[in-house]
Backbone as CSV, one residue per row, in Angstrom:
resi,resn,N_x,N_y,N_z,CA_x,CA_y,CA_z,C_x,C_y,C_z
1,MET,179.827,16.108,-26.580,178.897,16.762,-26.620,177.260,16.160,-26.663
2,LYS,176.955,16.399,-25.695,176.029,16.452,-25.572,174.783,16.716,-26.694
3,THR,173.656,16.142,-27.598,172.956,16.623,-27.985,171.347,15.682,-27.346
4,GLY,169.987,16.783,-27.522,168.507,16.367,-27.164,168.397,16.969,-25.701
5,TRP,167.389,17.457,-25.459,166.925,17.857,-24.428,166.853,17.112,-23.059
6,GLY,166.772,15.572,-22.963,167.599,15.523,-21.719,166.101,14.991,-21.123
7,ILE,166.559,14.769,-20.023,165.162,14.121,-18.669,164.391,15.756,-18.769
8,LEU,165.214,16.441,-17.702,164.817,17.671,-17.517,164.138,18.596,-17.910
9,GLY,164.959,18.483,-20.195,164.207,19.230,-20.458,162.571,19.126,-21.525
10,THR,163.156,17.451,-21.719,161.546,16.573,-21.762,160.798,16.878,-20.730
11,LEU,160.383,17.403,-19.594,159.383,16.988,-18.503,159.374,18.315,-18.462
12,ALA,159.827,19.668,-18.510,160.052,20.937,-18.529,158.709,21.580,-20.830
13,MET,159.050,20.405,-21.244,158.233,21.000,-22.706,156.446,20.022,-22.352
14,ALA,157.104,18.911,-22.010,155.729,18.194,-21.240,155.158,19.283,-20.910
15,PHE,155.367,19.918,-19.580,154.470,20.611,-18.630,153.741,21.974,-19.195
16,ALA,154.698,22.526,-20.117,154.251,23.972,-20.989,153.538,23.240,-22.263
17,GLY,153.145,21.892,-22.181,152.508,22.044,-23.224,150.907,21.764,-22.359
18,LEU,150.761,21.161,-20.778,150.202,21.085,-20.431,149.272,22.203,-19.776
19,LEU,149.902,23.896,-20.075,149.392,24.687,-19.670,148.470,25.188,-19.998
20,PRO,147.837,24.874,-21.223,146.901,25.424,-22.533,145.458,24.217,-21.582
21,LEU,145.797,23.419,-21.430,144.519,22.294,-21.219,144.536,22.577,-19.894
22,THR,144.570,22.622,-19.036,144.231,23.208,-17.917,142.711,23.788,-16.906
23,GLY,143.154,24.602,-18.442,141.290,25.218,-18.599,139.989,24.084,-18.343
24,CYS,140.435,23.982,-19.539,139.955,22.692,-19.771,139.076,20.991,-18.225
25,MET,139.968,21.561,-17.708,139.614,20.691,-16.043,138.264,20.803,-16.028
26,THR,137.860,19.507,-15.355,136.271,19.770,-15.180,135.975,20.370,-13.493
27,TYR,135.161,20.802,-13.096,134.747,21.334,-12.142,133.870,20.746,-11.624
28,ALA,134.791,20.420,-10.336,134.184,20.128,-8.895,133.265,20.993,-7.823
29,CYS,132.249,20.914,-7.877,130.706,20.915,-7.364,130.868,20.706,-5.200
30,THR,130.915,21.845,-4.430,131.148,21.248,-3.410,129.982,20.989,-2.521
31,ALA,129.056,22.087,-2.926,128.391,21.383,-2.210,127.134,20.043,-2.968
32,ILE,126.385,19.999,-1.929,125.410,18.587,-2.765,124.086,18.979,-2.533
33,GLY,123.710,19.849,-1.873,122.136,20.257,-2.078,121.991,21.650,-1.009
34,TRP,120.967,21.927,-1.331,120.757,23.123,-0.973,118.974,23.673,-0.466
35,THR,118.486,24.443,-0.028,117.343,24.653,0.132,116.555,25.964,-1.119
36,ASN,116.019,25.968,-1.783,115.536,26.719,-2.211,113.991,27.510,-0.964
37,SER,114.344,29.268,-1.477,113.267,29.548,-0.281,112.063,30.659,-1.228
38,LEU,110.878,30.690,-0.815,109.987,31.502,-1.100,108.838,32.589,0.294
39,THR,109.230,33.567,0.158,108.052,34.189,1.425,106.578,34.972,0.872
40,VAL,105.328,34.459,1.461,104.577,35.326,1.588,103.532,35.970,2.969
41,THR,103.738,36.951,2.055,103.187,38.245,3.709,101.798,37.763,3.213
42,VAL,100.502,38.015,4.035,99.347,38.024,3.596,98.886,39.093,4.737
43,GLU,98.537,40.410,2.985,97.107,41.692,4.012,96.458,41.375,3.903
44,GLY,95.697,42.701,3.922,94.173,42.613,4.844,93.679,42.130,5.935
45,ASN,93.738,40.985,6.261,92.983,40.376,7.407,93.952,39.417,7.834
46,PRO,95.056,39.632,8.447,95.701,38.330,8.427,95.424,37.059,9.760
47,ASP,94.489,37.674,10.626,94.223,37.146,12.126,93.083,36.984,11.975
48,ALA,92.794,36.006,10.604,91.563,35.259,10.058,92.380,34.337,9.563
49,VAL,94.375,34.215,9.695,94.260,33.000,8.922,95.010,32.083,9.684
50,SER,95.126,30.543,9.982,95.142,29.741,10.321,96.344,29.434,9.629
51,GLU,96.214,29.341,8.232,97.598,28.896,7.129,97.482,29.443,6.238
52,VAL,98.790,29.143,5.537,99.181,29.017,4.065,99.117,28.494,3.859
53,ARG,99.550,28.153,2.398,99.356,26.274,2.333,99.801,27.234,0.079
54,LEU,100.875,26.307,-0.375,101.529,26.701,-1.373,101.395,24.822,-1.978
55,CYS,101.326,25.250,-3.108,100.817,23.738,-4.178,101.767,24.251,-5.290
56,ASP,102.424,23.415,-5.958,102.517,23.683,-7.524,102.127,23.375,-8.515
57,GLU,102.431,22.752,-9.028,101.529,22.585,-10.812,101.010,20.973,-10.841
58,LYS,101.837,20.559,-10.071,101.572,18.861,-9.848,100.753,18.646,-8.758
59,ASP,99.898,19.575,-8.367,99.261,18.755,-6.870,99.905,18.953,-5.763
60,ARG,101.030,18.982,-5.659,101.906,18.764,-4.154,102.446,20.300,-3.801
61,CYS,101.698,20.302,-1.574,101.123,20.917,-0.967,102.425,20.673,0.160
62,SER,101.941,22.041,0.582,102.868,22.256,1.208,102.605,21.628,2.910
63,ARG,103.051,21.661,3.822,102.304,21.835,4.995,103.786,22.026,6.551
64,PRO,102.624,22.835,7.516,103.530,23.140,8.806,104.797,22.429,8.720
65,ALA,105.760,22.668,9.425,106.994,21.951,10.155,106.604,21.604,11.100
66,PRO,107.148,20.275,11.133,106.904,19.683,12.276,107.839,20.173,13.203
67,THR,107.225,20.149,14.864,107.408,20.667,16.159,107.833,19.531,16.765
68,PRO,108.809,19.665,17.816,109.426,18.896,18.719,108.038,18.157,19.571
69,ALA,107.091,18.539,19.629,105.882,18.321,19.871,105.003,16.741,18.715
70,ASP,105.447,16.914,17.673,105.015,15.893,16.416,106.112,14.807,16.233
71,PRO,106.245,14.206,16.899,107.169,13.390,16.757,107.129,12.026,15.765
72,LEU,107.835,11.661,14.397,107.089,10.397,13.456,107.123,9.589,14.219
73,PRO,106.150,8.826,13.340,105.656,7.317,13.885,106.853,6.644,13.507
74,LEU,106.343,5.569,14.563,107.630,4.220,14.789,106.636,3.394,13.789
75,ARG,107.882,2.647,13.687,107.814,1.692,12.712,108.194,0.227,13.151
76,SER,107.515,-0.723,12.215,108.254,-2.462,12.654,109.380,-2.726,11.277
77,VAL,109.816,-3.325,11.150,110.736,-3.981,10.283,111.288,-5.541,10.337
78,VAL,110.155,-4.967,11.078,109.661,-6.994,11.324,108.018,-7.237,10.805
79,PRO,108.361,-7.781,9.223,107.248,-7.876,8.401,105.727,-9.049,10.171
80,THR,104.906,-8.331,9.807,103.436,-9.064,10.600,103.046,-9.777,9.336
81,PHE,102.476,-11.084,9.890,101.212,-11.937,9.154,100.323,-12.047,9.562
82,ASP,99.439,-12.353,8.639,98.203,-12.865,9.010,98.201,-14.098,9.241
83,PRO,97.758,-14.454,10.610,97.778,-15.845,11.220,96.819,-16.769,10.766
84,THR,96.173,-16.006,10.253,95.001,-17.146,8.865,95.003,-18.235,6.972
85,THR,96.662,-17.409,7.127,97.129,-17.681,6.368,98.283,-17.654,5.913
86,GLY,99.080,-17.190,7.044,100.325,-16.905,6.748,101.446,-16.405,6.231
87,THR,100.787,-15.955,5.399,101.258,-14.365,4.815,101.549,-12.868,4.638
88,PRO,102.771,-13.165,4.841,103.047,-11.342,5.382,101.765,-10.177,4.565
89,GLU,101.214,-8.605,5.494,100.316,-7.924,5.569,101.017,-7.473,4.813
90,PRO,100.771,-6.185,4.359,101.391,-5.224,3.509,101.150,-4.125,4.624
91,ALA,102.330,-3.135,4.706,102.730,-2.190,4.821,102.380,-1.844,4.972
92,PRO,101.329,-0.640,5.970,100.764,0.725,6.023,101.183,1.580,4.796
93,GLU,100.561,2.321,4.381,100.712,3.542,3.496,101.459,4.723,4.486
94,SER,102.812,4.605,4.201,102.833,6.450,4.787,102.563,7.330,4.075
95,GLU,102.525,8.502,5.822,102.531,9.381,4.529,103.847,10.619,4.075
96,PRO,104.134,11.218,2.743,105.518,11.202,2.005,105.956,12.677,2.863
97,TYR,106.978,12.280,2.900,107.923,13.029,3.301,107.500,15.332,2.861
98,PRO,107.247,15.781,3.700,106.209,16.866,2.558,107.918,17.440,2.088
99,LEU,106.866,17.866,0.626,107.519,18.214,-0.040,108.715,20.199,-0.360
100,PHE,106.847,20.436,0.674,107.424,22.014,1.163,107.032,22.431,2.124
101,THR,107.818,22.664,3.438,107.842,23.430,4.084,107.271,24.513,4.930
102,VAL,106.791,24.900,6.085,106.536,26.657,6.427,106.543,26.321,7.454
103,THR,106.910,27.432,8.147,106.642,28.224,8.845,106.744,29.808,9.015
104,ARG,105.665,30.106,9.806,105.389,31.430,10.202,105.623,32.868,11.703
105,GLU,106.156,33.853,10.964,106.782,34.860,11.695,105.922,35.970,11.834
106,GLY,104.925,36.124,12.493,103.564,37.077,12.115,102.710,36.854,10.872
107,ASP,102.235,38.357,10.235,101.832,38.453,9.395,102.832,37.474,8.036
108,THR,103.721,36.960,7.871,104.746,35.838,5.994,105.062,34.302,7.461
109,TRP,104.859,34.526,5.942,105.086,32.883,5.423,106.441,32.141,4.943
110,ASN,106.506,31.692,5.766,108.775,31.455,4.861,107.949,29.922,4.360
111,PHE,108.264,29.181,2.960,108.220,28.074,2.772,109.598,27.753,1.843
112,MET,110.727,26.381,2.898,111.286,25.906,2.692,111.362,25.082,0.707
113,MET,111.775,25.083,-0.032,111.660,24.385,-1.215,112.308,23.559,-0.965
114,GLY,112.659,22.563,-0.799,114.178,21.789,-0.478,114.980,22.816,-2.718
115,MET,115.127,21.856,-3.019,115.885,22.360,-4.112,114.741,22.713,-5.734
116,ASN,113.482,22.142,-5.426,112.719,22.390,-6.097,112.417,23.683,-6.738
117,ALA,112.208,23.908,-8.505,111.943,25.952,-7.926,110.694,25.438,-9.238
118,PRO,109.718,25.312,-8.574,108.647,25.553,-9.229,108.339,26.771,-10.383
119,PRO,107.724,26.190,-11.011,107.967,28.166,-12.217,106.372,28.566,-11.983
120,ARG,105.284,27.619,-11.528,104.243,28.606,-11.033,103.753,27.707,-9.430
121,ALA,102.551,28.608,-8.664,102.529,28.257,-7.137,101.037,28.552,-7.177
122,THR,100.517,28.022,-6.366,98.696,28.569,-5.911,99.241,28.827,-4.581
123,ILE,98.808,29.508,-3.659,99.017,30.153,-2.584,97.391,30.428,-2.267
124,SER,97.607,29.223,-1.166,96.278,29.936,-0.023,96.398,29.683,1.077
125,ALA,95.406,30.649,1.607,95.720,31.042,3.033,93.348,30.567,3.659
126,LEU,93.516,29.722,4.527,92.781,28.936,5.113,92.527,29.699,6.197
127,ALA,91.126,29.728,6.933,91.140,29.741,8.361,91.169,27.696,9.578
128,ALA,91.174,28.258,10.350,91.384,27.533,11.427,90.327,26.075,10.603
129,ASP,89.055,26.257,10.275,88.702,24.785,10.171,88.921,24.547,8.773
130,GLY,89.505,25.244,8.410,89.940,24.542,6.383,89.158,25.683,5.253
131,THR,88.259,26.234,5.529,87.591,27.357,4.572,89.194,28.185,4.413
132,VAL,88.787,28.212,2.865,89.347,29.254,1.813,89.633,30.789,2.211
133,LEU,89.854,31.374,1.921,90.492,32.969,3.132,90.356,33.441,1.826
134,ALA,91.795,32.819,0.541,91.607,33.824,-0.366,92.198,32.592,-1.016
135,GLU,93.288,33.256,-2.524,93.987,32.125,-3.354,93.931,32.432,-4.939
136,GLN,95.050,32.331,-5.364,95.576,33.218,-6.268,97.295,32.711,-6.986
137,LYS,97.401,32.298,-8.029,98.294,31.597,-8.812,99.168,32.766,-9.444
138,PHE,100.925,32.339,-8.925,101.541,33.540,-8.465,102.494,32.481,-10.294
139,ASP,103.007,33.256,-11.144,104.312,32.212,-12.001,105.150,32.566,-10.701
140,LEU,106.445,32.397,-10.644,107.167,32.748,-9.743,108.707,32.680,-11.185
141,ALA,109.657,33.794,-10.224,110.480,34.308,-11.131,111.749,34.538,-9.663
142,TRP,112.041,33.372,-9.752,113.537,32.364,-9.244,114.880,33.031,-9.381
143,LYS,115.227,33.417,-8.452,117.322,34.337,-8.657,117.573,33.398,-7.787
144,ARG,118.642,32.783,-8.361,120.188,32.438,-7.351,120.744,33.352,-6.496
145,VAL,121.200,32.602,-5.638,120.978,33.731,-3.927,122.340,32.976,-3.919
146,GLY,123.143,32.195,-4.118,124.303,31.872,-4.148,124.378,31.076,-4.820
147,GLY,125.836,30.127,-4.276,126.633,29.120,-5.314,127.031,29.659,-6.322
148,SER,126.982,28.329,-7.776,127.363,28.773,-8.820,126.284,28.740,-9.729
149,GLU,126.550,29.163,-11.545,126.182,28.529,-12.661,126.679,27.076,-13.522
150,GLN,127.064,26.316,-12.609,128.434,25.380,-12.698,127.229,24.792,-11.970
151,CYS,127.390,24.876,-10.679,126.751,23.612,-9.640,125.472,24.004,-9.324
152,GLY,125.093,25.575,-9.402,123.387,25.510,-8.644,124.198,25.902,-7.502
153,GLY,122.519,26.159,-6.786,122.564,26.659,-5.441,121.329,27.366,-4.895
154,PRO,121.532,28.291,-3.524,120.129,28.171,-3.422,119.230,28.865,-4.087
155,MET,118.664,28.751,-4.406,117.458,30.642,-5.001,116.327,30.923,-3.993
156,SER,115.786,32.386,-5.063,114.692,32.753,-3.922,113.946,33.143,-5.298
157,THR,112.871,34.052,-4.211,111.240,34.651,-5.162,111.556,36.515,-4.993
158,PRO,110.975,36.988,-5.622,110.471,37.999,-4.491,109.265,37.647,-4.174
159,PRO,109.775,38.264,-3.018,108.459,38.696,-1.663,107.047,37.984,-2.033
160,LEU,105.479,37.744,-1.639,104.550,37.075,-2.628,103.403,38.142,-1.343
161,GLU,102.594,38.626,-2.443,101.825,39.379,-1.514,100.359,38.828,-1.680
162,LEU,99.980,38.160,-0.579,97.765,37.732,-0.316,97.086,38.856,0.387
163,ARG,96.237,38.870,-0.574,95.632,39.601,0.348,93.956,39.374,0.391
164,VAL,93.439,38.975,1.849,92.432,38.222,2.747,91.706,39.597,2.816
165,PRO,90.446,38.578,2.525,89.407,40.545,2.682,88.867,39.546,4.232
């Protein structure tokens, strides 16, 4: 007569012991990035507005999304040298990639914020000559519209209204 559990019995007990631990496994997030969005509707005199600009509390501001007519500047990968000293010339300062891009659909301006969700923003309406027509500070109430609590995901705010006289 055989005593003990044997190989199959031992494996069965090991797996049964592991079942309660399956809830402790790490959660794998599939998305590695998303885009948060914010919408501004211009009220009052929207025809006078050429651009709506959003700036966060660190003074990082939006700029219009590039169009196919706006090619990226060419950059040389070969350093240039100052012929008088034979030393490399410093690379020209390039404009940083916009943190927030904006597109327009009629009286509505849509801001794509990357994964940024600033708690406050200043929204400005500008005329074609750069004159500020209206400006207002907003506290932003972000709400998740996708993804999960564990992994994050896209967020949005209720639409904002900016009145232009």
